[in-house]
Amino acid sequence: MSYTALPTAPPQFAALHGRHSSLLIEWQDDDAPLWRYWGPRLASGALPPAPLRALRPLPSFMLDHDQPLTLAPTFGVGWFGQSALLAHRSGRAFAQAFSECLLQTPDPQTLRLALTDPVAQLRLELRLHLDAASDVLTLSSRLTNLGADALDLQWLAAGTLPLPARCTAVRSYFGQHMHEFQLQTEVLSRSLWRRENRRGRTSHDNFPGAVVTTPGADADAGLVYGAHLAWSGNHQQTIEWLHDGQYQWQLGEWLSPGEGLLAPGQTLDTPEIVASCSTQGLNGLAANFHAELRARLPWAGGAMRPRPVHLNTWEGFYFDLEPAKVMALADAAAAVGVERFVVDDGWFQGRHHDRAALGDWWPDAAKFPLGLGPLVAHVRRLGMEFGLWVEPEMVNPDSELHRAHPDWALQLDGRPMLTARNQLVLDIARPEVADYLFDKIEALVRAHAIDYLKWDHNRDLSCAGLADGRPGYRAQVLAVYALMDRLRAAHPALEIESCSGGGGRIDFAVLRHAHRVWTSDCIDALARIDTQRGYLQFFPPEVMGAHVGTAPAHSTGRSQGMDFRAAVALPGHFGLEFDLRQLDAPALTQLGDWLRLYKRWRERLHHGRVWLGETGDSVVWQAHGDAAELLLLVYRTAPSTLRYMPLLRLPMLDRSARYRLRQVEPDSQIGRRSLDSTAPWLESLRGEPGALIDGAWLAEAGLALPRCKAETAFMVHLSRL
């Protein structure tokens, strides 16, 4: 028996620096690279005083060779924490250890590491890129089977991140259909923190990301870390306490049994982790994520045009689409200022309810005997873009498609085909299925020059077997991305919205292929406030579908006034979702005023930073812009418990400058008192020249707020003099 020598090569260091953050690794060519640092910006050239193992005396009852946290900890050779890799060959070669490491730096912001285990016969390639502008770190992994037999891969982390010992809490997001992005805060301890999702899509209930905080961190100050897995399928993340007091954070795709079976020479690429650290608290972290996503959104021509006011027919008509009614709604929409008209579910052959016709993607002959052409032409004559709802990944058993091709649905031999919402999932990884969907949808887009597709996905994946019986979860996600890209390649100006029962597919990966997400099927404005604030921790407002619904809300039965509903929807990609024909003339005027207000402010709302805050006493706020110009939106969600309103601090303002403040309100509110009571000076905000206030006062003491009723909003424009 022979013993393999332990690493002996002299360690070296490699660092990446952003504007406000740095990372540093220790590597040698015969061992796995070690994590030394990820956190606030280090001075260029700053290095540890010595290799890590030289600084760590071995404790008692330990292996004789220290095993610190590496960029890819492995099982079976001395690391007893969570491993970044779990694999075997028919029950053997279950342990891995990297004894060859090649480091490349293709540019100053990127590290590429190729790690080889000649015993287990595999190669792991790691890519780390730290964006200098946004301080966002992206990580991904690629595993190649170098052996002569199959490698059964059970888990491969997209990356492993170090967290310092001072981290104390993790903020994650849970939810369900119509109740997404609900915040949950838990204390970090020696117990393992773990979240898993096996629903086949991003999911409503386990968002694939989280934020880790340190003591004293708040909305605008303090050290926080965030990470998100850019993936629209099954996922897993784990935070584990380590015996040196720090933590490791792993994120990756959750592989179902058999999905990681790699033939000789075969490679598996992980999704990408999008991570960042900020010393400017939660809002600083959000700004980093927003900047990264904005740089990569797939806008036609490379730049976003102003987000058009959007009307969707779903809650106005549901399946009851008749050309005369839809055209009448289009008339009302154009008159009030809508710029994009989207026909939702119910337009295609045999679709009179949710129990039939998914997969039969041509216009219903009874509803549209002349096809969609007359309706599209009518919408265009009114000066609006035209959009259409589709759900390409699904099929109803009661459909011409399923009767012709029952084998095209994901299924398992010997298992019942479990329906959800009366539908099955198409195996779009099969070329003939993807070709069918592309041909049907592309023909519609081409025939009518359709501007926009609302792309829905209304069920979880179960019994998701491919034609050969292998699991199809991973293949399905990759096939969705490919189909979206294929349609957009054929029609580069086409925009796509990602909807999945509302917010069931919102992640950085789908937004490499789509241009908007539907945040929630719940349009109750009060419920939407928490959902939208959770969403904004990671994603920018311009791709957040936010609609004014009817009162009472269809999802909750609660009613809020038009002004409050519109004010909550205003910061996102603003839209409407009800039958405008039911409004009387004063209400139509009021709504039209809000649409004009959105058009006036959308460039300020959708560019620059977003700050979220709260004053207590059921008042939350958000500000959009920069230190030179801000639009401030304040929402009261419940009756006040105080006689006098708390002040609202705006720490992002320039303390050396003065600001002009003017109240922002739709034209229908000007000249009437919309607030319950107010101090005399606040009345000056409603006229010219507005109020003049020192930035230092607003940043440190705060803005006095009007006393107002529950479920009302107050908006102010601040401009630096």
mmCIF file of C-alpha atoms in Angstrom, residues 27-381:
data_model
loop_
_atom_site.group_PDB
_atom_site.id
_atom_site.type_symbol
_atom_site.label_atom_id
_atom_site.label_comp_id
_atom_site.label_asym_id
_atom_site.label_seq_id
_atom_site.Cartn_x
_atom_site.Cartn_y
_atom_site.Cartn_z
ATOM 1 C CA TRP A 27 -3.832 28.677 -3.885
ATOM 2 C CA GLN A 28 -1.104 26.248 -4.717
ATOM 3 C CA ASP A 29 -0.751 23.993 -7.713
ATOM 4 C CA ASP A 30 -1.167 20.719 -5.795
ATOM 5 C CA ASP A 31 -4.157 21.471 -3.554
ATOM 6 C CA ALA A 32 -7.627 22.959 -3.610
ATOM 7 C CA PRO A 33 -7.640 26.779 -3.262
ATOM 8 C CA LEU A 34 -8.545 28.176 0.155
ATOM 9 C CA TRP A 35 -10.947 30.984 0.920
ATOM 10 C CA ARG A 36 -9.141 33.741 2.782
ATOM 11 C CA TYR A 37 -11.489 36.707 2.466
ATOM 12 C CA TRP A 38 -14.718 38.101 1.023
ATOM 13 C CA GLY A 39 -15.874 41.400 2.427
ATOM 14 C CA PRO A 40 -15.355 45.182 2.447
ATOM 15 C CA ARG A 41 -12.725 46.576 0.102
ATOM 16 C CA LEU A 42 -9.097 45.850 0.923
ATOM 17 C CA ALA A 43 -6.277 48.067 -0.220
ATOM 18 C CA SER A 44 -4.818 46.858 -3.488
ATOM 19 C CA GLY A 45 -1.861 44.647 -2.666
ATOM 20 C CA ALA A 46 -3.040 43.876 0.877
ATOM 21 C CA LEU A 47 -2.157 40.261 1.671
ATOM 22 C CA PRO A 48 -2.448 37.940 4.663
ATOM 23 C CA PRO A 49 0.631 37.826 6.916
ATOM 24 C CA ALA A 50 1.150 34.113 6.283
ATOM 25 C CA PRO A 51 -0.456 31.048 4.691
ATOM 26 C CA LEU A 52 -3.636 30.048 6.502
ATOM 27 C CA ARG A 53 -2.367 26.767 7.925
ATOM 28 C CA ALA A 54 0.613 28.576 9.451
ATOM 29 C CA LEU A 55 -1.803 30.766 11.426
ATOM 30 C CA ARG A 56 -3.961 27.912 12.796
ATOM 31 C CA PRO A 57 -2.462 25.694 15.473
ATOM 32 C CA LEU A 58 -4.084 22.278 15.375
ATOM 33 C CA PRO A 59 -6.498 21.551 18.215
ATOM 34 C CA SER A 60 -6.541 18.259 20.055
ATOM 35 C CA PHE A 61 -8.200 15.143 18.676
ATOM 36 C CA MET A 62 -7.847 16.277 15.057
ATOM 37 C CA LEU A 63 -6.386 14.989 11.854
ATOM 38 C CA ASP A 64 -2.712 15.753 11.563
ATOM 39 C CA HIS A 65 -3.308 17.884 8.457
ATOM 40 C CA ASP A 66 -5.451 21.008 8.759
ATOM 41 C CA GLN A 67 -8.516 21.166 6.470
ATOM 42 C CA PRO A 68 -9.666 24.803 6.095
ATOM 43 C CA LEU A 69 -12.569 25.924 3.947
ATOM 44 C CA THR A 70 -11.744 25.640 0.256
ATOM 45 C CA LEU A 71 -13.566 27.009 -2.769
ATOM 46 C CA ALA A 72 -14.778 23.433 -3.317
ATOM 47 C CA PRO A 73 -14.815 21.363 -0.116
ATOM 48 C CA THR A 74 -15.099 17.636 -0.814
ATOM 49 C CA PHE A 75 -16.290 14.571 1.061
ATOM 50 C CA GLY A 76 -14.293 11.686 2.461
ATOM 51 C CA VAL A 77 -10.741 13.007 2.812
ATOM 52 C CA GLY A 78 -10.850 15.051 6.003
ATOM 53 C CA TRP A 79 -13.505 17.731 5.470
ATOM 54 C CA PHE A 80 -16.464 17.056 7.754
ATOM 55 C CA GLY A 81 -18.694 19.970 6.805
ATOM 56 C CA GLN A 82 -21.064 20.303 3.884
ATOM 57 C CA SER A 83 -19.345 19.278 0.670
ATOM 58 C CA ALA A 84 -19.594 21.151 -2.610
ATOM 59 C CA LEU A 85 -19.473 17.835 -4.469
ATOM 60 C CA LEU A 86 -21.058 14.458 -3.806
ATOM 61 C CA ALA A 87 -20.478 11.739 -6.399
ATOM 62 C CA HIS A 88 -19.575 8.083 -6.824
ATOM 63 C CA ARG A 89 -19.051 5.363 -9.415
ATOM 64 C CA SER A 90 -21.423 2.477 -8.696
ATOM 65 C CA GLY A 91 -20.848 2.976 -4.982
ATOM 66 C CA ARG A 92 -17.075 3.344 -5.291
ATOM 67 C CA ALA A 93 -14.797 6.380 -5.762
ATOM 68 C CA PHE A 94 -17.086 8.191 -3.339
ATOM 69 C CA ALA A 95 -14.333 10.463 -1.977
ATOM 70 C CA GLN A 96 -12.703 13.323 -3.849
ATOM 71 C CA ALA A 97 -9.612 15.453 -3.263
ATOM 72 C CA PHE A 98 -8.032 17.866 -5.712
ATOM 73 C CA SER A 99 -4.268 17.535 -6.113
ATOM 74 C CA GLU A 100 -3.828 19.681 -9.223
ATOM 75 C CA CYS A 101 -4.843 23.330 -9.474
ATOM 76 C CA LEU A 102 -4.356 25.622 -12.441
ATOM 77 C CA LEU A 103 -5.217 29.320 -12.004
ATOM 78 C CA GLN A 104 -5.888 31.674 -14.903
ATOM 79 C CA THR A 105 -6.776 35.369 -14.818
ATOM 80 C CA PRO A 106 -8.265 36.183 -18.239
ATOM 81 C CA ASP A 107 -8.934 39.744 -17.059
ATOM 82 C CA PRO A 108 -8.350 41.740 -13.845
ATOM 83 C CA GLN A 109 -11.835 40.944 -12.538
ATOM 84 C CA THR A 110 -11.952 37.197 -13.236
ATOM 85 C CA LEU A 111 -10.403 34.069 -11.783
ATOM 86 C CA ARG A 112 -10.648 30.704 -13.497
ATOM 87 C CA LEU A 113 -9.499 27.634 -11.609
ATOM 88 C CA ALA A 114 -9.204 24.117 -13.004
ATOM 89 C CA LEU A 115 -9.039 21.523 -10.209
ATOM 90 C CA THR A 116 -8.238 17.916 -11.040
ATOM 91 C CA ASP A 117 -8.609 14.765 -8.974
ATOM 92 C CA PRO A 118 -6.660 12.040 -10.833
ATOM 93 C CA VAL A 119 -7.823 9.388 -8.361
ATOM 94 C CA ALA A 120 -11.545 10.077 -8.688
ATOM 95 C CA GLN A 121 -10.906 10.986 -12.342
ATOM 96 C CA LEU A 122 -12.767 14.254 -12.529
ATOM 97 C CA ARG A 123 -12.068 17.900 -13.210
ATOM 98 C CA LEU A 124 -13.851 20.805 -11.568
ATOM 99 C CA GLU A 125 -13.630 24.221 -13.185
ATOM 100 C CA LEU A 126 -14.599 27.256 -11.122
ATOM 101 C CA ARG A 127 -15.219 30.751 -12.435
ATOM 102 C CA LEU A 128 -15.334 33.823 -10.191
ATOM 103 C CA HIS A 129 -15.983 37.293 -11.577
ATOM 104 C CA LEU A 130 -16.262 40.417 -9.425
ATOM 105 C CA ASP A 131 -17.879 43.286 -11.305
ATOM 106 C CA ALA A 132 -15.939 46.440 -10.503
ATOM 107 C CA ALA A 133 -18.942 48.734 -10.905
ATOM 108 C CA SER A 134 -21.674 46.840 -9.038
ATOM 109 C CA ASP A 135 -19.578 44.809 -6.539
ATOM 110 C CA VAL A 136 -21.534 41.747 -7.654
ATOM 111 C CA LEU A 137 -19.637 38.467 -7.549
ATOM 112 C CA THR A 138 -20.764 35.739 -9.944
ATOM 113 C CA LEU A 139 -19.661 32.148 -9.434
ATOM 114 C CA SER A 140 -20.296 28.958 -11.366
ATOM 115 C CA SER A 141 -18.890 25.444 -11.609
ATOM 116 C CA ARG A 142 -18.339 22.887 -14.354
ATOM 117 C CA LEU A 143 -17.641 19.221 -13.618
ATOM 118 C CA THR A 144 -16.183 16.848 -16.213
ATOM 119 C CA ASN A 145 -16.034 13.071 -15.887
ATOM 120 C CA LEU A 146 -12.499 12.066 -16.857
ATOM 121 C CA GLY A 147 -13.064 8.383 -16.078
ATOM 122 C CA ALA A 148 -13.909 5.421 -18.288
ATOM 123 C CA ASP A 149 -17.214 4.692 -16.560
ATOM 124 C CA ALA A 150 -20.239 6.702 -15.478
ATOM 125 C CA LEU A 151 -20.021 9.162 -12.611
ATOM 126 C CA ASP A 152 -23.179 9.513 -10.524
ATOM 127 C CA LEU A 153 -23.227 13.149 -9.402
ATOM 128 C CA GLN A 154 -25.635 13.804 -6.543
ATOM 129 C CA TRP A 155 -24.736 17.395 -5.649
ATOM 130 C CA LEU A 156 -22.577 20.072 -7.162
ATOM 131 C CA ALA A 157 -22.610 23.523 -5.606
ATOM 132 C CA ALA A 158 -22.524 26.386 -8.061
ATOM 133 C CA GLY A 159 -20.169 27.928 -5.542
ATOM 134 C CA THR A 160 -19.148 28.043 -1.913
ATOM 135 C CA LEU A 161 -18.973 31.426 -0.185
ATOM 136 C CA PRO A 162 -17.305 32.305 3.121
ATOM 137 C CA LEU A 163 -19.183 34.401 5.678
ATOM 138 C CA PRO A 164 -17.390 36.017 8.629
ATOM 139 C CA ALA A 165 -18.070 35.016 12.213
ATOM 140 C CA ARG A 166 -19.817 38.325 12.919
ATOM 141 C CA CYS A 167 -22.805 37.315 10.779
ATOM 142 C CA THR A 168 -25.783 36.802 13.057
ATOM 143 C CA ALA A 169 -29.025 36.502 11.042
ATOM 144 C CA VAL A 170 -30.378 35.383 7.692
ATOM 145 C CA ARG A 171 -33.299 37.027 5.900
ATOM 146 C CA SER A 172 -35.048 34.696 3.457
ATOM 147 C CA TYR A 173 -38.299 34.837 1.515
ATOM 148 C CA PHE A 174 -41.185 32.401 1.676
ATOM 149 C CA GLY A 175 -44.710 32.475 0.281
ATOM 150 C CA GLN A 176 -47.376 30.758 -1.743
ATOM 151 C CA HIS A 177 -49.583 31.557 -4.708
ATOM 152 C CA MET A 178 -50.871 35.139 -4.299
ATOM 153 C CA HIS A 179 -48.615 35.722 -1.288
ATOM 154 C CA GLU A 180 -45.024 35.858 -2.552
ATOM 155 C CA PHE A 181 -41.789 37.381 -1.188
ATOM 156 C CA GLN A 182 -42.734 37.306 2.487
ATOM 157 C CA LEU A 183 -39.780 38.068 4.744
ATOM 158 C CA GLN A 184 -38.553 35.593 7.356
ATOM 159 C CA THR A 185 -35.625 36.449 9.645
ATOM 160 C CA GLU A 186 -33.792 33.714 11.575
ATOM 161 C CA VAL A 187 -30.797 33.739 13.900
ATOM 162 C CA LEU A 188 -27.683 32.004 12.620
ATOM 163 C CA SER A 189 -26.282 29.475 15.053
ATOM 164 C CA ARG A 190 -24.396 26.214 15.072
ATOM 165 C CA SER A 191 -27.491 24.565 13.636
ATOM 166 C CA LEU A 192 -27.548 24.084 9.882
ATOM 167 C CA TRP A 193 -29.707 26.572 7.947
ATOM 168 C CA ARG A 194 -31.073 25.037 4.766
ATOM 169 C CA ARG A 195 -33.699 25.735 2.112
ATOM 170 C CA GLU A 196 -34.663 23.358 -0.681
ATOM 171 C CA ASN A 197 -37.122 23.491 -3.550
ATOM 172 C CA ARG A 198 -38.150 20.482 -5.645
ATOM 173 C CA ARG A 199 -41.164 21.914 -7.537
ATOM 174 C CA GLY A 200 -39.465 22.143 -10.925
ATOM 175 C CA ARG A 201 -39.718 25.924 -11.127
ATOM 176 C CA THR A 202 -38.315 28.770 -9.037
ATOM 177 C CA SER A 203 -41.383 28.406 -6.764
ATOM 178 C CA HIS A 204 -43.603 30.703 -4.736
ATOM 179 C CA ASP A 205 -42.548 29.234 -1.411
ATOM 180 C CA ASN A 206 -38.731 29.113 -1.422
ATOM 181 C CA PHE A 207 -36.993 31.978 -3.182
ATOM 182 C CA PRO A 208 -33.464 30.840 -4.226
ATOM 183 C CA GLY A 209 -31.597 33.539 -2.378
ATOM 184 C CA ALA A 210 -31.173 35.245 0.966
ATOM 185 C CA VAL A 211 -29.490 38.096 2.800
ATOM 186 C CA VAL A 212 -27.131 37.629 5.764
ATOM 187 C CA THR A 213 -26.685 40.492 8.232
ATOM 188 C CA THR A 214 -24.183 41.513 10.890
ATOM 189 C CA PRO A 215 -24.938 43.313 14.195
ATOM 190 C CA GLY A 216 -26.115 46.889 13.713
ATOM 191 C CA ALA A 217 -26.802 46.529 10.010
ATOM 192 C CA ASP A 218 -29.986 48.238 8.889
ATOM 193 C CA ALA A 219 -31.531 49.611 5.714
ATOM 194 C CA ASP A 220 -28.727 52.091 4.991
ATOM 195 C CA ALA A 221 -25.647 51.132 7.001
ATOM 196 C CA GLY A 222 -23.712 48.118 8.156
ATOM 197 C CA LEU A 223 -22.241 45.021 6.553
ATOM 198 C CA VAL A 224 -24.628 42.664 4.778
ATOM 199 C CA TYR A 225 -24.160 39.797 2.341
ATOM 200 C CA GLY A 226 -26.593 38.556 -0.273
ATOM 201 C CA ALA A 227 -26.687 35.689 -2.755
ATOM 202 C CA HIS A 228 -29.139 34.379 -5.303
ATOM 203 C CA LEU A 229 -29.050 31.306 -7.551
ATOM 204 C CA ALA A 230 -29.883 32.328 -11.121
ATOM 205 C CA TRP A 231 -31.986 29.281 -11.944
ATOM 206 C CA SER A 232 -35.651 28.587 -12.708
ATOM 207 C CA GLY A 233 -35.816 25.033 -11.389
ATOM 208 C CA ASN A 234 -35.034 22.947 -8.336
ATOM 209 C CA HIS A 235 -32.510 24.493 -5.975
ATOM 210 C CA GLN A 236 -30.814 24.238 -2.607
ATOM 211 C CA GLN A 237 -28.917 26.613 -0.341
ATOM 212 C CA THR A 238 -27.169 25.909 2.936
ATOM 213 C CA ILE A 239 -25.445 28.050 5.551
ATOM 214 C CA GLU A 240 -23.265 26.066 7.940
ATOM 215 C CA TRP A 241 -21.309 27.122 11.009
ATOM 216 C CA LEU A 242 -17.648 26.088 10.879
ATOM 217 C CA HIS A 243 -15.277 25.372 13.739
ATOM 218 C CA ASP A 244 -13.251 28.521 13.231
ATOM 219 C CA GLY A 245 -16.417 30.554 13.899
ATOM 220 C CA GLN A 246 -17.105 31.578 10.308
ATOM 221 C CA TYR A 247 -19.797 30.139 8.035
ATOM 222 C CA GLN A 248 -19.893 28.619 4.590
ATOM 223 C CA TRP A 249 -22.795 29.355 2.220
ATOM 224 C CA GLN A 250 -23.456 26.968 -0.644
ATOM 225 C CA LEU A 251 -26.043 27.407 -3.382
ATOM 226 C CA GLY A 252 -26.768 25.140 -6.304
ATOM 227 C CA GLU A 253 -29.251 23.190 -8.331
ATOM 228 C CA TRP A 254 -31.015 20.375 -6.499
ATOM 229 C CA LEU A 255 -30.477 17.364 -8.746
ATOM 230 C CA SER A 256 -33.153 14.703 -8.774
ATOM 231 C CA PRO A 257 -31.920 11.102 -8.725
ATOM 232 C CA GLY A 258 -30.211 10.327 -12.025
ATOM 233 C CA GLU A 259 -29.987 13.874 -13.351
ATOM 234 C CA GLY A 260 -26.297 14.048 -12.531
ATOM 235 C CA LEU A 261 -25.323 10.767 -14.184
ATOM 236 C CA LEU A 262 -22.347 11.741 -16.348
ATOM 237 C CA ALA A 263 -21.048 9.419 -19.053
ATOM 238 C CA PRO A 264 -17.305 9.346 -19.738
ATOM 239 C CA GLY A 265 -16.212 12.738 -21.019
ATOM 240 C CA GLN A 266 -19.549 14.333 -20.201
ATOM 241 C CA THR A 267 -19.746 17.729 -18.492
ATOM 242 C CA LEU A 268 -22.328 19.360 -16.203
ATOM 243 C CA ASP A 269 -22.512 23.140 -15.875
ATOM 244 C CA THR A 270 -24.147 24.632 -12.796
ATOM 245 C CA PRO A 271 -26.339 27.699 -12.762
ATOM 246 C CA GLU A 272 -24.697 30.945 -11.743
ATOM 247 C CA ILE A 273 -24.625 32.414 -8.247
ATOM 248 C CA VAL A 274 -25.130 36.181 -8.124
ATOM 249 C CA ALA A 275 -23.716 37.445 -4.819
ATOM 250 C CA SER A 276 -22.629 40.702 -3.248
ATOM 251 C CA CYS A 277 -21.574 42.287 0.001
ATOM 252 C CA SER A 278 -22.327 45.855 0.987
ATOM 253 C CA THR A 279 -21.318 48.137 3.832
ATOM 254 C CA GLN A 280 -24.324 50.332 3.022
ATOM 255 C CA GLY A 281 -26.925 48.007 4.482
ATOM 256 C CA LEU A 282 -29.877 46.399 2.761
ATOM 257 C CA ASN A 283 -30.426 49.266 0.349
ATOM 258 C CA GLY A 284 -26.791 49.232 -0.721
ATOM 259 C CA LEU A 285 -27.062 45.503 -1.377
ATOM 260 C CA ALA A 286 -30.250 46.000 -3.410
ATOM 261 C CA ALA A 287 -28.507 48.666 -5.491
ATOM 262 C CA ASN A 288 -25.732 46.193 -6.328
ATOM 263 C CA PHE A 289 -28.191 43.529 -7.461
ATOM 264 C CA HIS A 290 -30.232 46.025 -9.480
ATOM 265 C CA ALA A 291 -27.119 47.282 -11.275
ATOM 266 C CA GLU A 292 -26.015 43.759 -12.195
ATOM 267 C CA LEU A 293 -29.385 42.744 -13.592
ATOM 268 C CA ARG A 294 -29.867 46.012 -15.468
ATOM 269 C CA ALA A 295 -26.546 45.455 -17.225
ATOM 270 C CA ARG A 296 -27.713 42.090 -18.539
ATOM 271 C CA LEU A 297 -31.421 42.487 -19.322
ATOM 272 C CA PRO A 298 -31.998 41.453 -22.961
ATOM 273 C CA TRP A 299 -33.475 44.682 -24.313
ATOM 274 C CA ALA A 300 -33.874 44.964 -28.067
ATOM 275 C CA GLY A 301 -31.178 47.289 -29.335
ATOM 276 C CA GLY A 302 -29.330 47.025 -26.031
ATOM 277 C CA ALA A 303 -31.302 49.665 -24.110
ATOM 278 C CA MET A 304 -34.648 49.822 -22.337
ATOM 279 C CA ARG A 305 -37.274 52.131 -23.743
ATOM 280 C CA PRO A 306 -39.810 53.686 -21.358
ATOM 281 C CA ARG A 307 -42.026 50.967 -19.919
ATOM 282 C CA PRO A 308 -45.427 51.312 -21.602
ATOM 283 C CA VAL A 309 -48.644 51.523 -19.594
ATOM 284 C CA HIS A 310 -50.005 48.014 -19.790
ATOM 285 C CA LEU A 311 -53.551 46.624 -19.719
ATOM 286 C CA ASN A 312 -54.186 42.917 -19.257
ATOM 287 C CA THR A 313 -57.666 41.490 -19.868
ATOM 288 C CA TRP A 314 -57.592 38.613 -17.352
ATOM 289 C CA GLU A 315 -59.510 39.963 -14.370
ATOM 290 C CA GLY A 316 -61.716 42.000 -16.693
ATOM 291 C CA PHE A 317 -63.065 39.077 -18.759
ATOM 292 C CA TYR A 318 -61.390 35.833 -17.648
ATOM 293 C CA PHE A 319 -62.297 33.348 -20.431
ATOM 294 C CA ASP A 320 -65.253 35.342 -21.716
ATOM 295 C CA LEU A 321 -63.512 36.907 -24.696
ATOM 296 C CA GLU A 322 -65.810 38.241 -27.391
ATOM 297 C CA PRO A 323 -64.365 40.470 -30.125
ATOM 298 C CA ALA A 324 -66.924 43.239 -29.632
ATOM 299 C CA LYS A 325 -66.335 43.385 -25.875
ATOM 300 C CA VAL A 326 -62.564 43.186 -26.198
ATOM 301 C CA MET A 327 -62.550 45.940 -28.804
ATOM 302 C CA ALA A 328 -64.757 48.085 -26.582
ATOM 303 C CA LEU A 329 -62.310 47.586 -23.738
ATOM 304 C CA ALA A 330 -59.483 48.544 -26.095
ATOM 305 C CA ASP A 331 -61.378 51.753 -26.898
ATOM 306 C CA ALA A 332 -61.682 52.556 -23.205
ATOM 307 C CA ALA A 333 -58.032 51.659 -22.601
ATOM 308 C CA ALA A 334 -56.746 53.916 -25.362
ATOM 309 C CA ALA A 335 -58.953 56.770 -24.179
ATOM 310 C CA VAL A 336 -57.498 56.614 -20.674
ATOM 311 C CA GLY A 337 -53.875 56.443 -21.895
ATOM 312 C CA VAL A 338 -52.958 52.739 -22.096
ATOM 313 C CA GLU A 339 -50.014 52.013 -24.428
ATOM 314 C CA ARG A 340 -49.968 48.192 -24.541
ATOM 315 C CA PHE A 341 -53.080 45.993 -24.714
ATOM 316 C CA VAL A 342 -52.621 42.327 -23.723
ATOM 317 C CA VAL A 343 -55.252 39.662 -24.406
ATOM 318 C CA ASP A 344 -54.961 37.026 -21.696
ATOM 319 C CA ASP A 345 -56.209 33.429 -21.508
ATOM 320 C CA GLY A 346 -59.307 32.357 -23.474
ATOM 321 C CA TRP A 347 -58.434 33.358 -27.049
ATOM 322 C CA PHE A 348 -57.373 29.980 -28.497
ATOM 323 C CA GLN A 349 -59.273 27.012 -29.901
ATOM 324 C CA GLY A 350 -61.787 25.508 -27.456
ATOM 325 C CA ARG A 351 -60.601 27.566 -24.487
ATOM 326 C CA HIS A 352 -63.785 28.394 -22.580
ATOM 327 C CA HIS A 353 -62.506 27.378 -19.121
ATOM 328 C CA ASP A 354 -59.283 26.066 -17.573
ATOM 329 C CA ARG A 355 -60.063 22.398 -18.245
ATOM 330 C CA ALA A 356 -59.333 22.224 -21.970
ATOM 331 C CA ALA A 357 -57.382 23.355 -25.032
ATOM 332 C CA LEU A 358 -53.894 24.124 -23.710
ATOM 333 C CA GLY A 359 -51.592 23.185 -26.571
ATOM 334 C CA ASP A 360 -54.003 24.143 -29.365
ATOM 335 C CA TRP A 361 -52.389 27.472 -30.181
ATOM 336 C CA TRP A 362 -54.646 28.931 -32.853
ATOM 337 C CA PRO A 363 -57.590 31.353 -32.470
ATOM 338 C CA ASP A 364 -60.929 29.942 -31.370
ATOM 339 C CA ALA A 365 -63.156 29.886 -34.445
ATOM 340 C CA ALA A 366 -66.349 30.558 -32.469
ATOM 341 C CA LYS A 367 -64.960 33.590 -30.630
ATOM 342 C CA PHE A 368 -62.798 34.918 -33.446
ATOM 343 C CA PRO A 369 -64.274 33.669 -36.733
ATOM 344 C CA LEU A 370 -61.964 35.991 -38.672
ATOM 345 C CA GLY A 371 -58.969 35.158 -36.508
ATOM 346 C CA LEU A 372 -57.096 37.657 -34.362
ATOM 347 C CA GLY A 373 -56.362 40.001 -37.267
ATOM 348 C CA PRO A 374 -59.342 42.366 -36.851
ATOM 349 C CA LEU A 375 -58.744 42.701 -33.095
ATOM 350 C CA VAL A 376 -55.016 43.325 -33.555
ATOM 351 C CA ALA A 377 -55.709 45.890 -36.274
ATOM 352 C CA HIS A 378 -58.239 47.637 -34.026
ATOM 353 C CA VAL A 379 -55.754 47.829 -31.145
ATOM 354 C CA ARG A 380 -53.050 49.174 -33.446
ATOM 355 C CA ARG A 381 -55.371 51.807 -34.937
#
